[in-house]
Amino acid sequence: MKLPAHDGLAAILADPAGAVIGLDFDGTLSPIVADPAAAAVHPDAPAVLADLATLVGAVVIVTGRPPGTALALGATPAGPSLADVPGLVILGHYGMERWEAGRISAPPPPPGLDLVRAELSTITAGMTGVLVEDKDRAVAVHTRRCPDPEAALASLAEPVARLAEQVGLVVEPGRFVLELRSPGMDKGRALSAFLAERKARSVLFAGDDLGDLAAFEAVERAGIPGLRVCSGSAEVVELAAHTDIVVDGPAGVVAFLGAVVEALRAGR
C-alpha cells in the first residue's frame, strides 16, 4: 500500500519514538459480525501491531469491550495474539478499565446494572433477533440480527434512554447497537489522558463507529501532529466526514499499519 502525504503521518515517520498509535477494536481490528461473542481479530493484526510496537512510542487499543474480552478475541489460531504485542495497553469500557503488562485495573461497576438487565428483558420481549450483551460494567442491545435492524433500533431508542436516565447511565449509540454505560468517560477522554501520560509528540487513531468520534476530536485538540484513520463501511458514513484517511475495513487498517511499519523500517 502506498502511504498518502499527510503532515500527521510525516511527523510519525520522522519521530516514531514520540508517536502514539491508538486503535478501536470492533470494526477496526476485528470485522463486525452478527454475534459480538463470535468476533475475532483480523488474523494479521497481532503480528503487524507487534512489529509496530517495537518502532513507535506506544500502541493502545481504546474499546467499549472489557479488556479481557478484547484479549480473548485477539488470539489467532497460529501466530501471535494481542497479548504478545510488546508494551500494548488496552483501555476498555471506553477507558474505565485498563489492561497493561498482564494486569487489569478498574473502579467498581456502576450501580443500577441489575435493574438495567431486568428491565431490558422486558423492553426487548417479543422482538425477534434482538441480542442483549452483558459486558459486566455495561449492557448493550444489538439489533443487527432483527428482520429490520434500523426500525428495531429506532423503536428501542426512547425506552433505553429512559432506562439509562433512571439509573444514571448514558447511552452510547453504535452500528445497530445501544450501549448503557457509566458517564464521565469516553474514548476521547481516555485517549487524551493517555497522550498526556506518554508525553506524545504525534498521534494516530483508527476507528469505525460513532463512539470513535470523540477520539477523533481528541486527535484534533491534542496540539500535536495527528492522523485520523477511518475503517470504512457502508453502515456508518458520519465518521468519514471527520477523518483524514479512509481505508477498507479492518483489512484496510491492517494493510495501512503494515505500510507504516515498512516505511519506519526503511527510514532507520
Short mmCIF file of C-alpha atoms in Angstrom, two decimals:
data_model
loop_
_atom_site.label_atom_id
_atom_site.label_comp_id
_atom_site.label_asym_id
_atom_site.label_seq_id
_atom_site.Cartn_x
_atom_site.Cartn_y
_atom_site.Cartn_z
CA MET A 1 0.00 0.00 0.00
CA LYS A 2 1.26 3.48 -0.88
CA LEU A 3 1.07 5.85 2.07
CA PRO A 4 -0.66 9.20 1.47
CA ALA A 5 1.04 12.53 2.02
CA HIS A 6 -0.13 13.96 5.34
CA ASP A 7 1.56 16.15 7.95
CA GLY A 8 0.45 13.90 10.83
CA LEU A 9 1.81 10.80 9.18
CA ALA A 10 5.04 12.62 8.26
CA ALA A 11 5.52 13.54 11.93
CA ILE A 12 5.05 9.92 13.00
CA LEU A 13 7.57 8.70 10.45
CA ALA A 14 10.10 11.42 11.35
CA ASP A 15 9.88 10.89 15.13
CA PRO A 16 8.41 7.43 15.81
CA ALA A 17 9.60 7.38 19.42
CA GLY A 18 7.17 10.21 20.15
CA ALA A 19 4.21 8.60 18.38
CA VAL A 20 1.15 7.01 19.99
CA ILE A 21 -0.86 4.65 17.76
CA GLY A 22 -4.44 4.34 19.03
CA LEU A 23 -6.97 1.84 17.71
CA ASP A 24 -10.57 0.86 18.21
CA PHE A 25 -11.26 -2.91 18.27
CA ASP A 26 -14.62 -3.89 16.72
CA GLY A 27 -14.85 -2.81 13.11
CA THR A 28 -11.25 -1.61 13.14
CA LEU A 29 -9.09 -4.57 14.18
CA SER A 30 -11.95 -7.08 14.09
CA PRO A 31 -14.63 -7.43 11.39
CA ILE A 32 -18.19 -6.73 12.54
CA VAL A 33 -20.28 -9.89 12.98
CA ALA A 34 -23.90 -10.52 13.94
CA ASP A 35 -22.98 -12.05 17.32
CA PRO A 36 -20.42 -9.95 19.26
CA ALA A 37 -19.22 -13.09 21.05
CA ALA A 38 -18.22 -14.58 17.68
CA ALA A 39 -15.94 -11.67 16.75
CA ALA A 40 -12.26 -12.31 16.10
CA VAL A 41 -9.29 -10.08 15.45
CA HIS A 42 -8.08 -9.84 11.85
CA PRO A 43 -5.57 -12.72 11.57
CA ASP A 44 -2.72 -10.42 10.53
CA ALA A 45 -3.37 -7.69 13.10
CA PRO A 46 -1.40 -9.03 16.11
CA ALA A 47 1.77 -9.57 14.07
CA VAL A 48 1.55 -6.11 12.47
CA LEU A 49 0.91 -4.48 15.85
CA ALA A 50 3.81 -6.41 17.38
CA ASP A 51 6.11 -5.05 14.68
CA LEU A 52 4.70 -1.54 15.07
CA ALA A 53 5.09 -1.58 18.86
CA THR A 54 8.86 -2.03 18.54
CA LEU A 55 9.10 1.08 16.35
CA VAL A 56 6.83 3.69 18.00
CA GLY A 57 6.34 5.16 21.44
CA ALA A 58 3.18 3.25 22.31
CA VAL A 59 0.30 1.22 20.90
CA VAL A 60 -3.04 1.50 22.71
CA ILE A 61 -6.43 -0.08 22.00
CA VAL A 62 -9.39 2.04 23.15
CA THR A 63 -12.57 -0.02 23.09
CA GLY A 64 -16.03 -0.37 24.54
CA ARG A 65 -15.23 -4.02 25.21
CA PRO A 66 -13.83 -5.17 28.56
CA PRO A 67 -10.05 -5.57 28.13
CA GLY A 68 -10.23 -9.26 28.93
CA THR A 69 -12.76 -9.80 26.15
CA ALA A 70 -10.63 -7.90 23.63
CA LEU A 71 -7.66 -10.06 24.61
CA ALA A 72 -9.67 -13.27 24.26
CA LEU A 73 -10.92 -12.21 20.83
CA GLY A 74 -7.40 -11.09 19.95
CA ALA A 75 -5.98 -14.59 19.82
CA THR A 76 -5.20 -16.18 16.46
CA PRO A 77 -5.04 -19.92 15.66
CA ALA A 78 -1.43 -19.59 14.56
CA GLY A 79 0.98 -16.80 15.29
CA PRO A 80 0.97 -14.05 17.91
CA SER A 81 -2.06 -12.74 19.79
CA LEU A 82 -2.78 -9.24 21.06
CA ALA A 83 -1.35 -10.27 24.43
CA ASP A 84 2.01 -10.77 22.69
CA VAL A 85 2.23 -7.17 21.41
CA PRO A 86 5.12 -5.55 23.32
CA GLY A 87 4.01 -2.83 25.70
CA LEU A 88 0.39 -2.91 24.50
CA VAL A 89 -2.15 -1.05 26.65
CA ILE A 90 -5.89 -1.76 26.37
CA LEU A 91 -8.29 0.89 27.67
CA GLY A 92 -11.57 -0.98 27.92
CA HIS A 93 -15.10 0.19 28.70
CA TYR A 94 -14.22 3.49 26.99
CA GLY A 95 -11.29 3.97 29.36
CA MET A 96 -12.88 2.83 32.62
CA GLU A 97 -10.69 -0.30 32.69
CA ARG A 98 -7.02 -0.62 31.84
CA TRP A 99 -5.01 -3.70 30.92
CA GLU A 100 -1.24 -3.42 30.91
CA ALA A 101 1.53 -5.96 31.48
CA GLY A 102 -0.99 -8.71 32.23
CA ARG A 103 -2.93 -6.79 34.89
CA ILE A 104 -6.35 -5.10 34.82
CA SER A 105 -7.17 -2.07 36.95
CA ALA A 106 -10.70 -0.71 37.24
CA PRO A 107 -13.15 1.08 39.57
CA PRO A 108 -16.20 -0.78 40.94
CA PRO A 109 -19.04 -1.44 38.45
CA PRO A 110 -21.70 1.29 38.31
CA PRO A 111 -24.82 0.80 40.41
CA GLY A 112 -28.10 0.08 38.67
CA LEU A 113 -26.88 -2.57 36.25
CA ASP A 114 -29.03 -5.29 37.83
CA LEU A 115 -32.11 -3.15 37.20
CA VAL A 116 -30.93 -2.48 33.64
CA ARG A 117 -30.55 -6.19 32.94
CA ALA A 118 -34.03 -6.94 34.29
CA GLU A 119 -35.73 -4.04 32.52
CA LEU A 120 -34.07 -4.73 29.18
CA SER A 121 -35.53 -8.24 29.25
CA THR A 122 -38.98 -6.66 29.48
CA ILE A 123 -38.30 -3.90 26.93
CA THR A 124 -36.99 -6.33 24.31
CA ALA A 125 -39.51 -9.10 24.95
CA GLY A 126 -41.06 -10.32 21.71
CA MET A 127 -38.55 -8.50 19.48
CA THR A 128 -37.19 -11.11 17.07
CA GLY A 129 -33.42 -11.11 16.72
CA VAL A 130 -32.60 -8.61 19.48
CA LEU A 131 -29.46 -9.56 21.40
CA VAL A 132 -28.68 -8.20 24.89
CA GLU A 133 -24.96 -8.35 25.57
CA ASP A 134 -23.83 -8.25 29.22
CA LYS A 135 -20.42 -6.56 29.31
CA ASP A 136 -20.06 -6.74 33.12
CA ARG A 137 -19.72 -2.96 33.58
CA ALA A 138 -22.16 -2.11 30.78
CA VAL A 139 -25.04 -3.66 28.86
CA ALA A 140 -25.54 -3.40 25.09
CA VAL A 141 -28.64 -4.05 22.98
CA HIS A 142 -27.92 -5.22 19.42
CA THR A 143 -30.46 -5.22 16.58
CA ARG A 144 -28.23 -6.43 13.72
CA ARG A 145 -30.00 -9.82 13.61
CA CYS A 146 -33.52 -8.33 13.56
CA PRO A 147 -35.62 -8.56 10.37
CA ASP A 148 -35.44 -4.73 10.16
CA PRO A 149 -32.40 -3.66 12.24
CA GLU A 150 -32.90 0.10 11.74
CA ALA A 151 -36.56 0.03 12.72
CA ALA A 152 -35.82 -2.11 15.77
CA LEU A 153 -33.06 0.27 16.85
CA ALA A 154 -35.35 3.28 16.43
CA SER A 155 -38.11 1.64 18.48
CA LEU A 156 -35.68 0.92 21.31
CA ALA A 157 -34.06 4.36 21.43
CA GLU A 158 -36.62 6.07 23.67
CA PRO A 159 -37.22 3.30 26.27
CA VAL A 160 -33.48 2.61 26.51
CA ALA A 161 -32.78 6.31 27.01
CA ARG A 162 -35.41 6.50 29.78
CA LEU A 163 -33.91 3.45 31.48
CA ALA A 164 -30.40 4.90 31.31
CA GLU A 165 -31.57 8.19 32.81
CA GLN A 166 -33.38 6.34 35.59
CA VAL A 167 -30.19 4.63 36.80
CA GLY A 168 -27.69 7.38 36.00
CA LEU A 169 -26.06 5.78 32.96
CA VAL A 170 -25.51 7.14 29.45
CA VAL A 171 -26.43 5.62 26.09
CA GLU A 172 -23.62 5.06 23.58
CA PRO A 173 -25.05 4.52 20.08
CA GLY A 174 -23.22 2.44 17.51
CA ARG A 175 -23.65 0.18 14.50
CA PHE A 176 -27.09 -1.33 15.26
CA VAL A 177 -26.35 -1.16 18.99
CA LEU A 178 -27.32 0.93 22.00
CA GLU A 179 -25.00 0.55 24.98
CA LEU A 180 -25.79 1.65 28.53
CA ARG A 181 -22.59 2.55 30.35
CA SER A 182 -21.11 4.77 33.05
CA PRO A 183 -20.94 8.52 32.42
CA GLY A 184 -17.79 10.60 32.75
CA MET A 185 -15.56 8.77 30.30
CA ASP A 186 -15.42 8.31 26.55
CA LYS A 187 -12.79 7.34 24.01
CA GLY A 188 -11.73 10.94 23.57
CA ARG A 189 -11.03 11.50 27.26
CA ALA A 190 -9.29 8.15 27.51
CA LEU A 191 -7.06 8.91 24.52
CA SER A 192 -6.28 12.46 25.71
CA ALA A 193 -5.21 11.20 29.12
CA PHE A 194 -3.01 8.54 27.55
CA LEU A 195 -1.35 11.07 25.23
CA ALA A 196 -0.55 13.27 28.23
CA GLU A 197 0.74 10.28 30.22
CA ARG A 198 3.10 9.26 27.42
CA LYS A 199 4.08 12.83 26.52
CA ALA A 200 3.17 12.06 22.92
CA ARG A 201 4.59 14.22 20.15
CA SER A 202 2.29 12.79 17.46
CA VAL A 203 -0.78 10.55 17.36
CA LEU A 204 -2.72 8.28 15.01
CA PHE A 205 -6.15 6.96 15.86
CA ALA A 206 -8.14 4.48 13.78
CA GLY A 207 -11.84 3.84 14.34
CA ASP A 208 -15.05 2.90 12.56
CA ASP A 209 -18.09 3.93 14.59
CA LEU A 210 -19.86 6.86 16.24
CA GLY A 211 -18.14 6.16 19.56
CA ASP A 212 -14.82 6.89 17.86
CA LEU A 213 -15.79 10.47 17.01
CA ALA A 214 -14.71 11.54 20.50
CA ALA A 215 -11.27 10.04 19.87
CA PHE A 216 -11.05 11.80 16.50
CA GLU A 217 -11.90 15.07 18.26
CA ALA A 218 -9.19 14.34 20.84
CA VAL A 219 -6.67 13.99 18.00
CA GLU A 220 -7.75 17.43 16.70
CA ARG A 221 -7.46 19.02 20.16
CA ALA A 222 -4.18 17.38 21.15
CA GLY A 223 -1.98 20.22 19.92
CA ILE A 224 0.40 17.77 18.24
CA PRO A 225 0.50 16.40 14.69
CA GLY A 226 -2.24 13.83 14.28
CA LEU A 227 -3.82 11.45 11.80
CA ARG A 228 -7.39 10.13 11.89
CA VAL A 229 -7.96 6.87 10.02
CA CYS A 230 -11.49 5.65 9.29
CA SER A 231 -12.13 1.95 8.90
CA GLY A 232 -14.76 2.50 6.25
CA SER A 233 -18.09 0.71 5.90
CA ALA A 234 -21.44 1.28 4.24
CA GLU A 235 -23.15 1.25 7.66
CA VAL A 236 -21.52 4.34 9.17
CA VAL A 237 -20.82 7.30 6.91
CA GLU A 238 -20.66 10.07 9.54
CA LEU A 239 -17.11 9.19 10.55
CA ALA A 240 -15.71 9.69 7.06
CA ALA A 241 -16.53 13.40 7.26
CA HIS A 242 -14.26 13.78 10.31
CA THR A 243 -11.28 11.76 9.15
CA ASP A 244 -8.07 12.23 7.19
CA ILE A 245 -7.82 8.81 5.54
CA VAL A 246 -10.49 6.20 4.78
CA VAL A 247 -9.43 2.57 4.33
CA ASP A 248 -11.46 -0.52 3.53
CA GLY A 249 -12.45 -2.01 6.88
CA PRO A 250 -10.17 -3.96 9.22
CA ALA A 251 -8.22 -5.45 6.31
CA GLY A 252 -7.51 -1.92 5.12
CA VAL A 253 -6.43 -0.84 8.62
CA VAL A 254 -4.01 -3.75 8.90
CA ALA A 255 -2.62 -3.09 5.42
CA PHE A 256 -2.17 0.60 6.24
CA LEU A 257 -0.37 -0.15 9.51
CA GLY A 258 1.80 -2.68 7.70
CA ALA A 259 2.80 0.03 5.24
CA VAL A 260 3.66 2.31 8.18
CA VAL A 261 5.89 -0.43 9.59
CA GLU A 262 7.68 -0.77 6.25
CA ALA A 263 8.17 3.00 5.99
CA LEU A 264 9.55 3.20 9.53
CA ARG A 265 11.98 0.39 8.89
CA ALA A 266 13.09 1.98 5.63
CA GLY A 267 13.75 5.26 7.44
CA ARG A 268 16.01 3.77 10.05
#
